[in-house]
mmCIF file of C-alpha atoms in Angstrom:
data_model
loop_
_atom_site.group_PDB
_atom_site.id
_atom_site.type_symbol
_atom_site.label_atom_id
_atom_site.label_comp_id
_atom_site.label_asym_id
_atom_site.label_seq_id
_atom_site.Cartn_x
_atom_site.Cartn_y
_atom_site.Cartn_z
ATOM 1 C CA GLN A 243 14.833 2.670 7.852
ATOM 2 C CA LYS A 244 13.036 0.478 5.749
ATOM 3 C CA GLU A 245 14.059 1.119 1.939
ATOM 4 C CA VAL A 246 12.596 -0.030 -1.451
ATOM 5 C CA GLU A 247 13.354 1.612 -4.549
ATOM 6 C CA GLN A 248 12.001 0.957 -7.776
ATOM 7 C CA ASN A 249 11.674 3.615 -11.333
ATOM 8 C CA SER A 250 9.292 5.191 -11.440
ATOM 9 C CA GLY A 251 9.427 4.841 -15.313
ATOM 10 C CA PRO A 252 7.029 5.522 -17.256
ATOM 11 C CA LEU A 253 7.981 2.020 -18.694
ATOM 12 C CA SER A 254 6.341 2.160 -22.197
ATOM 13 C CA VAL A 255 6.373 -1.365 -24.278
ATOM 14 C CA PRO A 256 4.442 -2.168 -27.202
ATOM 15 C CA GLU A 257 1.511 -4.283 -26.768
ATOM 16 C CA GLY A 258 2.294 -8.348 -26.843
ATOM 17 C CA ALA A 259 5.798 -7.366 -25.307
ATOM 18 C CA ILE A 260 7.097 -8.647 -21.928
ATOM 19 C CA ALA A 261 7.730 -5.806 -19.736
ATOM 20 C CA SER A 262 9.948 -5.858 -16.346
ATOM 21 C CA LEU A 263 9.486 -3.947 -13.988
ATOM 22 C CA ASN A 264 12.393 -4.194 -10.862
ATOM 23 C CA CYS A 265 12.847 -3.708 -6.872
ATOM 24 C CA THR A 266 16.125 -2.772 -4.569
ATOM 25 C CA TYR A 267 15.252 -3.341 -0.803
ATOM 26 C CA SER A 268 17.050 -2.306 1.540
ATOM 27 C CA ASP A 269 16.716 -4.620 4.625
ATOM 28 C CA ARG A 270 17.596 -8.199 4.788
ATOM 29 C CA GLY A 271 15.342 -9.211 7.191
ATOM 30 C CA SER A 272 12.362 -8.798 5.165
ATOM 31 C CA GLN A 273 10.239 -12.425 4.555
ATOM 32 C CA SER A 274 7.078 -11.457 2.150
ATOM 33 C CA PHE A 275 7.091 -9.650 -1.329
ATOM 34 C CA PHE A 276 4.281 -8.302 -2.944
ATOM 35 C CA TRP A 277 2.904 -6.676 -6.562
ATOM 36 C CA TYR A 278 0.205 -4.394 -6.467
ATOM 37 C CA ARG A 279 -1.417 -2.614 -9.488
ATOM 38 C CA GLN A 280 -2.595 0.778 -8.390
ATOM 39 C CA TYR A 281 -4.713 1.887 -11.621
ATOM 40 C CA SER A 282 -4.933 5.692 -11.946
ATOM 41 C CA GLY A 283 -7.650 7.190 -9.129
ATOM 42 C CA LYS A 284 -8.121 3.820 -7.544
ATOM 43 C CA SER A 285 -6.618 1.986 -4.863
ATOM 44 C CA PRO A 286 -3.961 -0.864 -4.640
ATOM 45 C CA GLU A 287 -4.617 -4.174 -5.633
ATOM 46 C CA LEU A 288 -2.179 -7.461 -5.206
ATOM 47 C CA ILE A 289 -1.047 -8.763 -7.954
ATOM 48 C CA MET A 290 1.110 -11.387 -6.887
ATOM 49 C CA PHE A 291 3.335 -12.278 -3.669
ATOM 50 C CA ILE A 292 6.653 -14.102 -2.746
ATOM 51 C CA TYR A 293 8.326 -15.876 -0.473
ATOM 52 C CA SER A 294 11.173 -17.685 -1.222
ATOM 53 C CA ASN A 295 13.821 -17.377 -3.695
ATOM 54 C CA GLY A 296 13.084 -18.039 -7.099
ATOM 55 C CA ASP A 297 10.484 -17.754 -9.457
ATOM 56 C CA LYS A 298 6.524 -17.486 -9.346
ATOM 57 C CA GLU A 299 4.589 -17.874 -11.968
ATOM 58 C CA ASP A 300 0.804 -16.505 -12.045
ATOM 59 C CA GLY A 301 -1.298 -16.716 -15.442
ATOM 60 C CA ARG A 302 0.908 -14.309 -17.401
ATOM 61 C CA PHE A 303 2.757 -12.396 -14.508
ATOM 62 C CA THR A 304 5.968 -13.637 -12.720
ATOM 63 C CA ALA A 305 8.001 -13.010 -9.605
ATOM 64 C CA GLN A 306 11.706 -13.670 -9.260
ATOM 65 C CA LEU A 307 13.051 -12.766 -6.097
ATOM 66 C CA ASN A 308 17.109 -12.888 -4.980
ATOM 67 C CA LYS A 309 17.829 -12.328 -1.246
ATOM 68 C CA ALA A 310 21.339 -12.681 -1.101
ATOM 69 C CA SER A 311 20.613 -8.984 -4.021
ATOM 70 C CA GLN A 312 18.406 -7.950 -2.416
ATOM 71 C CA TYR A 313 16.173 -8.000 -5.629
ATOM 72 C CA VAL A 314 12.820 -8.486 -6.963
ATOM 73 C CA SER A 315 10.882 -8.135 -10.406
ATOM 74 C CA LEU A 316 7.408 -8.669 -11.828
ATOM 75 C CA LEU A 317 7.303 -9.571 -15.766
ATOM 76 C CA ILE A 318 4.144 -9.099 -17.415
ATOM 77 C CA ARG A 319 4.475 -11.798 -20.996
ATOM 78 C CA ASP A 320 1.948 -10.362 -23.786
ATOM 79 C CA SER A 321 1.498 -7.324 -22.369
ATOM 80 C CA GLN A 322 -2.078 -6.215 -22.919
ATOM 81 C CA PRO A 323 -3.503 -2.293 -23.358
ATOM 82 C CA SER A 324 -5.882 -3.470 -19.966
ATOM 83 C CA ASP A 325 -2.105 -3.345 -18.183
ATOM 84 C CA SER A 326 -0.966 0.168 -18.069
ATOM 85 C CA ALA A 327 -0.791 0.974 -14.663
ATOM 86 C CA THR A 328 1.149 1.331 -11.072
ATOM 87 C CA TYR A 329 3.181 -0.787 -10.101
ATOM 88 C CA LEU A 330 3.713 -1.352 -6.661
ATOM 89 C CA CYS A 331 6.496 -3.328 -5.063
ATOM 90 C CA ALA A 332 5.884 -4.204 -1.280
ATOM 91 C CA VAL A 333 8.063 -5.587 1.085
ATOM 92 C CA LEU A 334 6.808 -7.144 4.629
ATOM 93 C CA ALA A 335 9.887 -6.648 7.312
ATOM 94 C CA TYR A 336 9.004 -7.227 10.983
ATOM 95 C CA SER A 337 8.830 -3.549 12.438
ATOM 96 C CA GLY A 338 10.429 -3.884 15.993
ATOM 97 C CA ALA A 339 7.083 -2.245 17.594
ATOM 98 C CA GLY A 340 5.273 -5.711 17.681
ATOM 99 C CA SER A 341 4.509 -5.771 13.858
ATOM 100 C CA TYR A 342 4.914 -6.821 10.697
ATOM 101 C CA GLN A 343 5.411 -3.558 7.892
ATOM 102 C CA LEU A 344 4.801 -3.497 4.307
ATOM 103 C CA THR A 345 6.855 -1.017 2.899
ATOM 104 C CA PHE A 346 6.049 0.158 -0.245
ATOM 105 C CA GLY A 347 8.013 1.296 -3.137
ATOM 106 C CA LYS A 348 6.985 4.479 -4.512
ATOM 107 C CA GLY A 349 5.609 3.042 -7.928
ATOM 108 C CA THR A 350 6.482 2.414 -11.699
ATOM 109 C CA LYS A 351 4.308 3.038 -14.233
ATOM 110 C CA LEU A 352 3.911 0.975 -17.066
ATOM 111 C CA SER A 353 2.344 1.589 -20.803
ATOM 112 C CA VAL A 354 1.339 -0.427 -22.866
ATOM 113 C CA ILE A 355 0.803 1.359 -26.595
ATOM 114 C CA PRO A 356 -1.554 -0.885 -28.642
ATOM 115 C CA GLY B 41 -17.357 -11.242 0.559
ATOM 116 C CA ALA B 42 -17.411 -7.964 1.206
ATOM 117 C CA GLY B 43 -14.537 -6.432 0.379
ATOM 118 C CA VAL B 44 -12.943 -3.041 2.469
ATOM 119 C CA SER B 45 -14.966 -0.447 3.002
ATOM 120 C CA GLN B 46 -14.096 3.124 3.997
ATOM 121 C CA SER B 47 -16.439 6.217 4.071
ATOM 122 C CA PRO B 48 -16.077 9.300 2.687
ATOM 123 C CA SER B 49 -14.779 8.647 -0.448
ATOM 124 C CA ASN B 50 -13.823 12.737 -0.861
ATOM 125 C CA LYS B 51 -14.318 14.493 2.255
ATOM 126 C CA VAL B 52 -12.929 18.820 1.367
ATOM 127 C CA THR B 53 -12.560 20.561 4.646
ATOM 128 C CA GLU B 54 -11.235 23.709 5.727
ATOM 129 C CA LYS B 55 -8.212 24.678 7.375
ATOM 130 C CA GLY B 56 -7.714 24.290 11.749
ATOM 131 C CA LYS B 57 -11.024 21.340 11.687
ATOM 132 C CA ASP B 58 -11.082 17.811 12.482
ATOM 133 C CA VAL B 59 -11.901 15.329 10.481
ATOM 134 C CA GLU B 60 -13.292 11.358 10.964
ATOM 135 C CA LEU B 61 -12.656 9.042 8.244
ATOM 136 C CA ARG B 62 -14.043 6.008 8.642
ATOM 137 C CA CYS B 63 -12.747 2.220 7.472
ATOM 138 C CA ASP B 64 -14.212 -1.392 8.102
ATOM 139 C CA PRO B 65 -12.241 -4.253 7.063
ATOM 140 C CA ILE B 66 -13.277 -7.335 5.595
ATOM 141 C CA SER B 67 -15.251 -9.741 8.140
ATOM 142 C CA GLY B 68 -13.199 -11.616 10.083
ATOM 143 C CA HIS B 69 -10.061 -9.992 9.985
ATOM 144 C CA THR B 70 -8.315 -9.290 12.723
ATOM 145 C CA ALA B 71 -5.500 -6.822 11.243
ATOM 146 C CA LEU B 72 -6.826 -2.947 10.395
ATOM 147 C CA TYR B 73 -3.762 -0.882 8.271
ATOM 148 C CA TRP B 74 -4.099 2.889 7.981
ATOM 149 C CA TYR B 75 -2.487 4.374 4.485
ATOM 150 C CA ARG B 76 -1.510 7.643 3.796
ATOM 151 C CA GLN B 77 -1.159 8.910 -0.559
ATOM 152 C CA SER B 78 0.208 12.093 -1.030
ATOM 153 C CA LEU B 79 0.027 13.336 -4.747
ATOM 154 C CA GLY B 80 2.898 11.506 -6.804
ATOM 155 C CA GLN B 81 3.965 9.588 -3.551
ATOM 156 C CA GLY B 82 4.446 6.718 -2.530
ATOM 157 C CA LEU B 83 2.388 4.984 0.253
ATOM 158 C CA GLU B 84 3.091 6.231 4.249
ATOM 159 C CA PHE B 85 2.218 3.377 6.862
ATOM 160 C CA LEU B 86 0.236 5.255 9.429
ATOM 161 C CA ILE B 87 -0.477 3.037 12.248
ATOM 162 C CA TYR B 88 -1.219 -1.099 12.659
ATOM 163 C CA PHE B 89 -4.190 -2.180 14.320
ATOM 164 C CA GLN B 90 -4.226 -5.671 15.464
ATOM 165 C CA GLY B 91 -7.674 -6.588 17.164
ATOM 166 C CA ASN B 92 -8.519 -3.271 19.110
ATOM 167 C CA SER B 93 -5.173 -2.463 19.900
ATOM 168 C CA ALA B 94 -2.360 -0.257 18.131
ATOM 169 C CA PRO B 95 1.230 -1.977 18.362
ATOM 170 C CA ASP B 96 2.688 0.469 15.933
ATOM 171 C CA LYS B 97 2.137 3.682 15.388
ATOM 172 C CA SER B 98 5.132 4.670 14.253
ATOM 173 C CA GLY B 99 3.994 6.381 10.947
ATOM 174 C CA LEU B 100 1.605 8.765 12.553
ATOM 175 C CA PRO B 101 3.299 11.934 11.681
ATOM 176 C CA SER B 102 2.175 14.416 14.544
ATOM 177 C CA ASP B 103 0.117 14.530 17.691
ATOM 178 C CA ARG B 104 -3.425 15.667 15.492
ATOM 179 C CA PHE B 105 -3.671 12.339 14.300
ATOM 180 C CA SER B 106 -5.056 9.664 16.515
ATOM 181 C CA ALA B 107 -6.702 6.535 15.950
ATOM 182 C CA GLU B 108 -8.888 4.042 17.126
ATOM 183 C CA ARG B 109 -10.457 0.699 16.455
ATOM 184 C CA THR B 110 -13.344 -0.723 18.344
ATOM 185 C CA GLY B 111 -14.970 -4.494 18.433
ATOM 186 C CA GLY B 112 -11.867 -5.491 16.631
ATOM 187 C CA SER B 113 -13.184 -4.650 13.272
ATOM 188 C CA VAL B 114 -14.252 -0.522 12.799
ATOM 189 C CA SER B 115 -11.747 1.875 12.986
ATOM 190 C CA THR B 116 -11.657 5.358 12.803
ATOM 191 C CA LEU B 117 -8.594 7.308 11.747
ATOM 192 C CA THR B 118 -9.124 11.271 13.238
ATOM 193 C CA ILE B 119 -7.283 14.192 11.856
ATOM 194 C CA GLN B 120 -7.895 17.676 14.149
ATOM 195 C CA ARG B 121 -6.962 21.001 13.033
ATOM 196 C CA THR B 122 -5.719 20.939 9.423
ATOM 197 C CA GLN B 123 -3.359 21.623 7.599
ATOM 198 C CA GLN B 124 -2.783 22.171 3.493
ATOM 199 C CA GLU B 125 0.169 19.099 3.817
ATOM 200 C CA ASP B 126 -2.775 16.984 5.320
ATOM 201 C CA SER B 127 -4.844 16.710 1.639
ATOM 202 C CA ALA B 128 -3.442 13.299 0.410
ATOM 203 C CA VAL B 129 -5.880 10.069 -0.123
ATOM 204 C CA TYR B 130 -6.058 8.228 3.139
ATOM 205 C CA LEU B 131 -5.989 4.056 2.229
ATOM 206 C CA CYS B 132 -7.106 1.566 5.050
ATOM 207 C CA ALA B 133 -6.257 -2.359 4.875
ATOM 208 C CA SER B 134 -7.435 -5.348 6.122
ATOM 209 C CA SER B 135 -5.659 -8.269 6.116
ATOM 210 C CA LEU B 136 -5.966 -12.305 8.186
ATOM 211 C CA THR B 137 -2.615 -12.829 8.877
ATOM 212 C CA THR B 138 0.437 -10.822 8.656
ATOM 213 C CA ASP B 139 1.475 -10.954 5.696
ATOM 214 C CA THR B 140 -1.434 -9.871 2.772
ATOM 215 C CA GLN B 141 -3.279 -7.436 2.883
ATOM 216 C CA TYR B 142 -6.504 -6.056 0.614
ATOM 217 C CA PHE B 143 -6.921 -2.156 0.705
ATOM 218 C CA GLY B 144 -10.134 -0.468 0.661
ATOM 219 C CA PRO B 145 -10.845 2.772 -1.511
ATOM 220 C CA GLY B 146 -9.680 5.043 -0.054
ATOM 221 C CA THR B 147 -10.881 8.705 0.696
ATOM 222 C CA ARG B 148 -9.584 11.839 -0.966
ATOM 223 C CA LEU B 149 -8.748 14.296 1.850
ATOM 224 C CA THR B 150 -8.241 18.220 0.562
ATOM 225 C CA VAL B 151 -7.677 20.842 3.133
ATOM 226 C CA LEU B 152 -8.316 23.974 1.654
#
């Protein structure tokens, strides 16, 4: 059973601070890692993906991957109230049933306080 | 171009009735996925299509659930004899490759 674990939060940070969101996964064969943002009542939208160990930066967002520790994180710099949402970590691995399956964590709720 | 669309956006039905949920993926996307999201829960994988075939049906919760995809495009998820525990948001996603998935707005199903 592939598992993706996230702290459910809520994680509260003041406006302008760095928000750090963490995720661990169980399947060492996982190949790709994704962060989705989901506003209340809306569908998930892709923020970033990362394949290789290390950091990947895109604007205010940085994804970090450590395959040895089976750990992936998302840093949001200069957090804004509009960043308040639930952040879903998703991990892609071969499902053994002829497809690659994306397994989602339950998400971390982030609240940015003005 | 247009994103993934789903219909209806909301569906209220009575226990025991059948429902059909529709997904229209991004044009050209060969892979299509159905997920279910219950209140306070993560996304639960249901089924995956590559073209018109479904190599992975492992997530379908019971034989009351079925899905098909025709013409490599539109997909329909059918739930027969709905139960109250089927109430959830049903999300469809599509992708061009095996990884980056783009989600539709979802169908909120309520079974009374």
